[in-house]
XYZ file of C-alpha atoms in Angstrom:
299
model
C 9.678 1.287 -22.113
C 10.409 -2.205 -23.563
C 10.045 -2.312 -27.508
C 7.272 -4.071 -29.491
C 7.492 -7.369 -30.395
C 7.262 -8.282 -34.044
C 3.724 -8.850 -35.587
C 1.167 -8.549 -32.796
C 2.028 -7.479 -29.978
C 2.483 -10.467 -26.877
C 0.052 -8.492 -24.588
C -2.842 -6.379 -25.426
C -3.635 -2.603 -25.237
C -5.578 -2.104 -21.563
C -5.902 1.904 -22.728
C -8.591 0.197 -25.187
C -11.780 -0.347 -23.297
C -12.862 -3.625 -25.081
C -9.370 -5.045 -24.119
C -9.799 -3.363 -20.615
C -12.866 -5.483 -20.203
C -11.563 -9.024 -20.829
C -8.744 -8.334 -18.552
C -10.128 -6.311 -15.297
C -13.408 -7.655 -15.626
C -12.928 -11.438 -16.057
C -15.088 -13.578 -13.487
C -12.039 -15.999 -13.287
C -9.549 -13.473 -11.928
C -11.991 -10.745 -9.800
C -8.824 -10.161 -7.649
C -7.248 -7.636 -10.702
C -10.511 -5.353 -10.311
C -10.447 -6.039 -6.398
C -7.164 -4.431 -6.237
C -7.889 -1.719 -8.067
C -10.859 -0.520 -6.458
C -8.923 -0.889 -2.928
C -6.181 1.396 -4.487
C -8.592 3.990 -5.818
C -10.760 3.571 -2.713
C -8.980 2.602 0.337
C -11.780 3.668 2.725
C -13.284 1.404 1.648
C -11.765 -1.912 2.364
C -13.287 -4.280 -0.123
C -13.252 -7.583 0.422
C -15.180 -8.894 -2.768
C -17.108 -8.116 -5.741
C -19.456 -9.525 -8.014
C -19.564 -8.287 -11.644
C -22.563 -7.053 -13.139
C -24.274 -6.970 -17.005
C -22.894 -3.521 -18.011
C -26.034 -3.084 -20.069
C -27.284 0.636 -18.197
C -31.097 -0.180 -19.268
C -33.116 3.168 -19.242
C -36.078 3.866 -17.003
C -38.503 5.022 -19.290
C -38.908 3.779 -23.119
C -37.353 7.175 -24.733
C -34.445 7.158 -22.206
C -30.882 6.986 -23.366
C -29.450 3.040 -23.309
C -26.192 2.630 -23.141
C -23.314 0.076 -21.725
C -20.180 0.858 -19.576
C -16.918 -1.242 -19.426
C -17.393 -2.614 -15.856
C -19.861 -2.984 -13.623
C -19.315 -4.769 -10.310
C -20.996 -4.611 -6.400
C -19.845 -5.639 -3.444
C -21.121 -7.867 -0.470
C -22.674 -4.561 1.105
C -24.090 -3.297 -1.880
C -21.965 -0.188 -2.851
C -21.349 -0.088 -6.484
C -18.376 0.423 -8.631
C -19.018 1.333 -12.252
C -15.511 1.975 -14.156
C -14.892 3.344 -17.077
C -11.543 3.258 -19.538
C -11.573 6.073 -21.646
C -8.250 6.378 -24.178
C -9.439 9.750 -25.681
C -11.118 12.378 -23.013
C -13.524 14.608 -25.027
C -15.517 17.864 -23.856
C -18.668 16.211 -22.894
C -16.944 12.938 -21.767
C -18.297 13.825 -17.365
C -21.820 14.530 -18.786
C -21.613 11.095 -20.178
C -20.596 10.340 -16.741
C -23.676 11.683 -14.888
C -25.856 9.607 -17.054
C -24.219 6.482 -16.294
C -24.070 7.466 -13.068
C -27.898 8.195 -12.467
C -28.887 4.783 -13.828
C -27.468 3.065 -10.940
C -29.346 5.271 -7.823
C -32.410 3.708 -8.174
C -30.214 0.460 -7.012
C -28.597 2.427 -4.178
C -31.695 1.410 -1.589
C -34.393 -1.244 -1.368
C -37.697 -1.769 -0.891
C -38.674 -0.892 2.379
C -35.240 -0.062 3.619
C -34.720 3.785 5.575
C -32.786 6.157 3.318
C -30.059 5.893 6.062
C -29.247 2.542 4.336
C -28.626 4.171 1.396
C -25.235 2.692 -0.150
C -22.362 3.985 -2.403
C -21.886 4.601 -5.985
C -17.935 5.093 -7.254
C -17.937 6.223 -10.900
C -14.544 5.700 -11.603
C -12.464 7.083 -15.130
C -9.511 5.460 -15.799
C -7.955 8.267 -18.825
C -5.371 7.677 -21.659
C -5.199 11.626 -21.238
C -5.876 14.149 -19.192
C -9.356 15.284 -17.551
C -10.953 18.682 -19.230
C -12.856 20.625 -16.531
C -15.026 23.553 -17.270
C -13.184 26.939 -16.139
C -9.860 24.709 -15.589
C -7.260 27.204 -17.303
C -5.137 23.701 -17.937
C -5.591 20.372 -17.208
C -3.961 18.872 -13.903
C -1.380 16.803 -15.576
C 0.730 16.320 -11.922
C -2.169 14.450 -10.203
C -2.314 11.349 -10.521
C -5.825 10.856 -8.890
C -8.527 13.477 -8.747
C -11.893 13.134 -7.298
C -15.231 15.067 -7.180
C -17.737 15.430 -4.492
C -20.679 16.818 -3.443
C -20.217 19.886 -1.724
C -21.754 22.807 -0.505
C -20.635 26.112 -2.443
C -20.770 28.536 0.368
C -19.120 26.417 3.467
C -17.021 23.592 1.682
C -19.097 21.410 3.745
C -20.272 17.595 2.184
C -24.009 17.122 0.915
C -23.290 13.608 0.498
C -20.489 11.050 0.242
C -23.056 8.659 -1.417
C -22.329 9.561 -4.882
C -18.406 9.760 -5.630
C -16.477 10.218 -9.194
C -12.813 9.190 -9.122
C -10.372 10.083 -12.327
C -7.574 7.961 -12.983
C -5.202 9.844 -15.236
C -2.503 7.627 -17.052
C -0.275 9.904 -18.287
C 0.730 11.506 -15.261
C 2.318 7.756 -13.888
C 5.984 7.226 -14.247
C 8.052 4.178 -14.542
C 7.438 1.920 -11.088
C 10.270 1.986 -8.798
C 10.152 -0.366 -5.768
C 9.556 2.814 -3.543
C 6.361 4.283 -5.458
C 2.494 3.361 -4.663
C 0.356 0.215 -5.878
C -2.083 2.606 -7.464
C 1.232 4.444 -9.806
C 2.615 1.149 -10.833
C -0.595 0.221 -11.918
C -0.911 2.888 -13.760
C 2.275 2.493 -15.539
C 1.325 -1.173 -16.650
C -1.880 -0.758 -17.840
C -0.731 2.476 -20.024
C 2.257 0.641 -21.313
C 1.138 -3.032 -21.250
C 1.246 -3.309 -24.744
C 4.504 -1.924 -25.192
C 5.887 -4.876 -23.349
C 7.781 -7.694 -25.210
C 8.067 -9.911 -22.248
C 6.876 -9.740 -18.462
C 9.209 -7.914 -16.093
C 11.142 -9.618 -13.750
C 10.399 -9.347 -10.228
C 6.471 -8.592 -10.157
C 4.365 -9.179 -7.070
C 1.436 -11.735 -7.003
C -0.882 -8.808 -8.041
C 1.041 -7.849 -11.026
C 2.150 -10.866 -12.047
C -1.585 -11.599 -12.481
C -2.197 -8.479 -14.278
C 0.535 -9.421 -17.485
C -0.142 -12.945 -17.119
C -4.088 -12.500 -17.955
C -3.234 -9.704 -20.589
C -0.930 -11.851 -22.327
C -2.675 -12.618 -26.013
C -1.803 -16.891 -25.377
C -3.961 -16.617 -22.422
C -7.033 -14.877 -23.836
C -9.891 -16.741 -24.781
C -9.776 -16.750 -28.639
C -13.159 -15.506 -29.450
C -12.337 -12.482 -27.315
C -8.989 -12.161 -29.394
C -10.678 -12.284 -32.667
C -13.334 -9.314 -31.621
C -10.031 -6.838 -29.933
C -8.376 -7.611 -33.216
C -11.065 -6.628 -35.490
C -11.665 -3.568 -32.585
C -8.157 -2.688 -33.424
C -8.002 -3.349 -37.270
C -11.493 -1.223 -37.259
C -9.850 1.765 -34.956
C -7.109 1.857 -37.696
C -8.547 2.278 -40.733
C -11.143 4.602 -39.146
C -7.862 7.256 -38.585
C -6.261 6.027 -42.161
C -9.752 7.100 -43.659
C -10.311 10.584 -41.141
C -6.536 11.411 -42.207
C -7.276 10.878 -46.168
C -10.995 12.546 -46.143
C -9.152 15.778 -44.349
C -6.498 15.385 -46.943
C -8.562 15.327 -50.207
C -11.018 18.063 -48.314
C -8.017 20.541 -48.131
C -6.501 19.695 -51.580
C -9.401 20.165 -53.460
C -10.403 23.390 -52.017
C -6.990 24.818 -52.530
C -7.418 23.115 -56.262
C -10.858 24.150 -57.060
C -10.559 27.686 -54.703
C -13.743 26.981 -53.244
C -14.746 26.164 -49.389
C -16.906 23.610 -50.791
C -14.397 21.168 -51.151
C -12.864 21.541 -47.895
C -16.922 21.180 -46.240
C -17.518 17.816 -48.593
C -14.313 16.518 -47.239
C -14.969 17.475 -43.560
C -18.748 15.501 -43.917
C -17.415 12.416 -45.703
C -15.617 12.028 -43.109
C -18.186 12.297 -40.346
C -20.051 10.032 -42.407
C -16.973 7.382 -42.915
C -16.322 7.743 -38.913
C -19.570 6.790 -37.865
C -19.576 4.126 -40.185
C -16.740 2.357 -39.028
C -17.546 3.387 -35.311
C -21.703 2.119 -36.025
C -19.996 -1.571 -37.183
C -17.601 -2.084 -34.226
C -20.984 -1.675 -32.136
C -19.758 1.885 -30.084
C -22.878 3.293 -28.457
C -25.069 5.496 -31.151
C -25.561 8.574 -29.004
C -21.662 8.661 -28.509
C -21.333 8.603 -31.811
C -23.502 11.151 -32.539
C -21.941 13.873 -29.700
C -18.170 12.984 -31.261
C -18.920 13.442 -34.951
C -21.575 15.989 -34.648
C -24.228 13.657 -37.056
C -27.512 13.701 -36.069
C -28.919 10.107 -34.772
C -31.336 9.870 -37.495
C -28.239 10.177 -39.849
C -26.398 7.943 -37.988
C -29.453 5.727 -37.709
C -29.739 5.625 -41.776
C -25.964 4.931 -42.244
């Protein structure tokens, strides 16, 4: 891995989704999300796509809202909606079926015969490793994993309409000249950060990928909000590591489990703070600090 350069680093953290979105979901370079989806999908055989707004609006006035990373279609109508999660968490594929059933209704139109229906790939690119339900451990030697519709008893497919495609990071290693497109990528998006300068002998597609993450080539109002993403994400831990600090020192102290309870909800409260100002999605806040959305709603 190359080191960090001083200060800021020369290309920005892909792992984080706001800095995922600038870079794979720029209109002026669709050909870095293009290759991606061919990688992930090669069935498919892509030959364009249009990004959407990534604003999932609800159906009915008490539905959940919410907004993914990227949404993009292509010229037959299948959609792609992609997701970078850093952090997997236990409820993070029931997240996924939510975003997932907002975009059906836009699987068919008016008037067509359901044998027009198109495609929907939810795809999760992880900074970790995907938690299943009745998984013993996770699956850290695949790099791709994917989930269908199937029948229980026979195996057999119900549909290949609806598709869910995991991308787990970790489990890349460092590109050789030998190893898949979809590995090296990967690799460069989990360590693109850690790069001081771009690596000699890319291809065209790679290239790309560390020329548009490179901070001098980033619009600077885009810069300014990953920075204060960033600077935000920071102090958020700095603050969860001191509240769990005091919490346990002034229990032991005082002898009572009150202190280490106060410590445990200041810091809820503190988290969802700091996560309610960088603009993160209120009911995700509320399933990964436990808070109720009417406190998180008063904070």
């Amino acid at each position: 891995m190359e080191e960090e350069s001083e200060g800021k680093n020369r290309f920005i953290d892909l792992t984080r989704d706001y800095g995922f979105k600038i870079v794979l979901a720029d209109e002026s370079h669709p050909q870095l999300m293009l290759g991606f989806l061919n990688a992930v999908i090669p069935e498919r055989r892509i030959v364009s796509v249009r990004f959407l707004n990534t604003e999932l609006l609800p159906s009915e006035e008490n539905d959940h809202r919410a907004c993914c990373d990227v949404l993009c279609i292509d010229s037959d109508g299948n959609r792609f909606l992609v997701e970078m999660q850093k952090e997997p968490y236990d409820c993070f594929s029931d997240r996924l079926i939510v975003y997932s059933g907002s975009q059906l209704d836009h699987l068919l139109r008016r008037g067509e015969p359901y044998t027009k229906v198109r495609s929907l790939y939810v795809i999760s690119v992880l900074g970790g490793y995907l938690k299943v339900e009745d998984e013993d451990t996770p699956r850290k030697d695949s790099l791709l994993r994917r989930a269908e519709f199937r029948m229980n008893d026979s195996g057999k497919m119900l549909t290949d309409k609806v598709n869910f495609i995991f991308l787990q990071l970790p489990a890349a290693n460092r590109p050789t000249d030998d190893v898949a497109f979809i590995e090296k990528w990967a690799w460069y998006v989990r360590e693109m950060v850690n790069y001081k300068e771009k690596p000699a002998g890319l291809d065209p597609y790679f290239d790309r990928l560390f020329e548009a993450s490179m901070r001098d080539n980033i619009e600077q109002g885009k810069l300014s909000i990953y920075d204060k993403m960033i600077r935000d994400e920071i102090q958020i831990a700095a603050e969860r590591e001191y509240a769990v600090r005091e919490g346990r020192a002034e229990g032991r102290a005082e002898g009572r489990a009150e202190g280490r309870a106060e410590g445990r909800a200041e810091e809820k409260l503190e988290t969802a703070r700091k996560f309610k100002q960088a603009g993160t999605d209120l009911e995700l806040i509320t399933q990964c600090t436990g808070l109720t959305m009417e406190q998180v709603l008063a904070l």
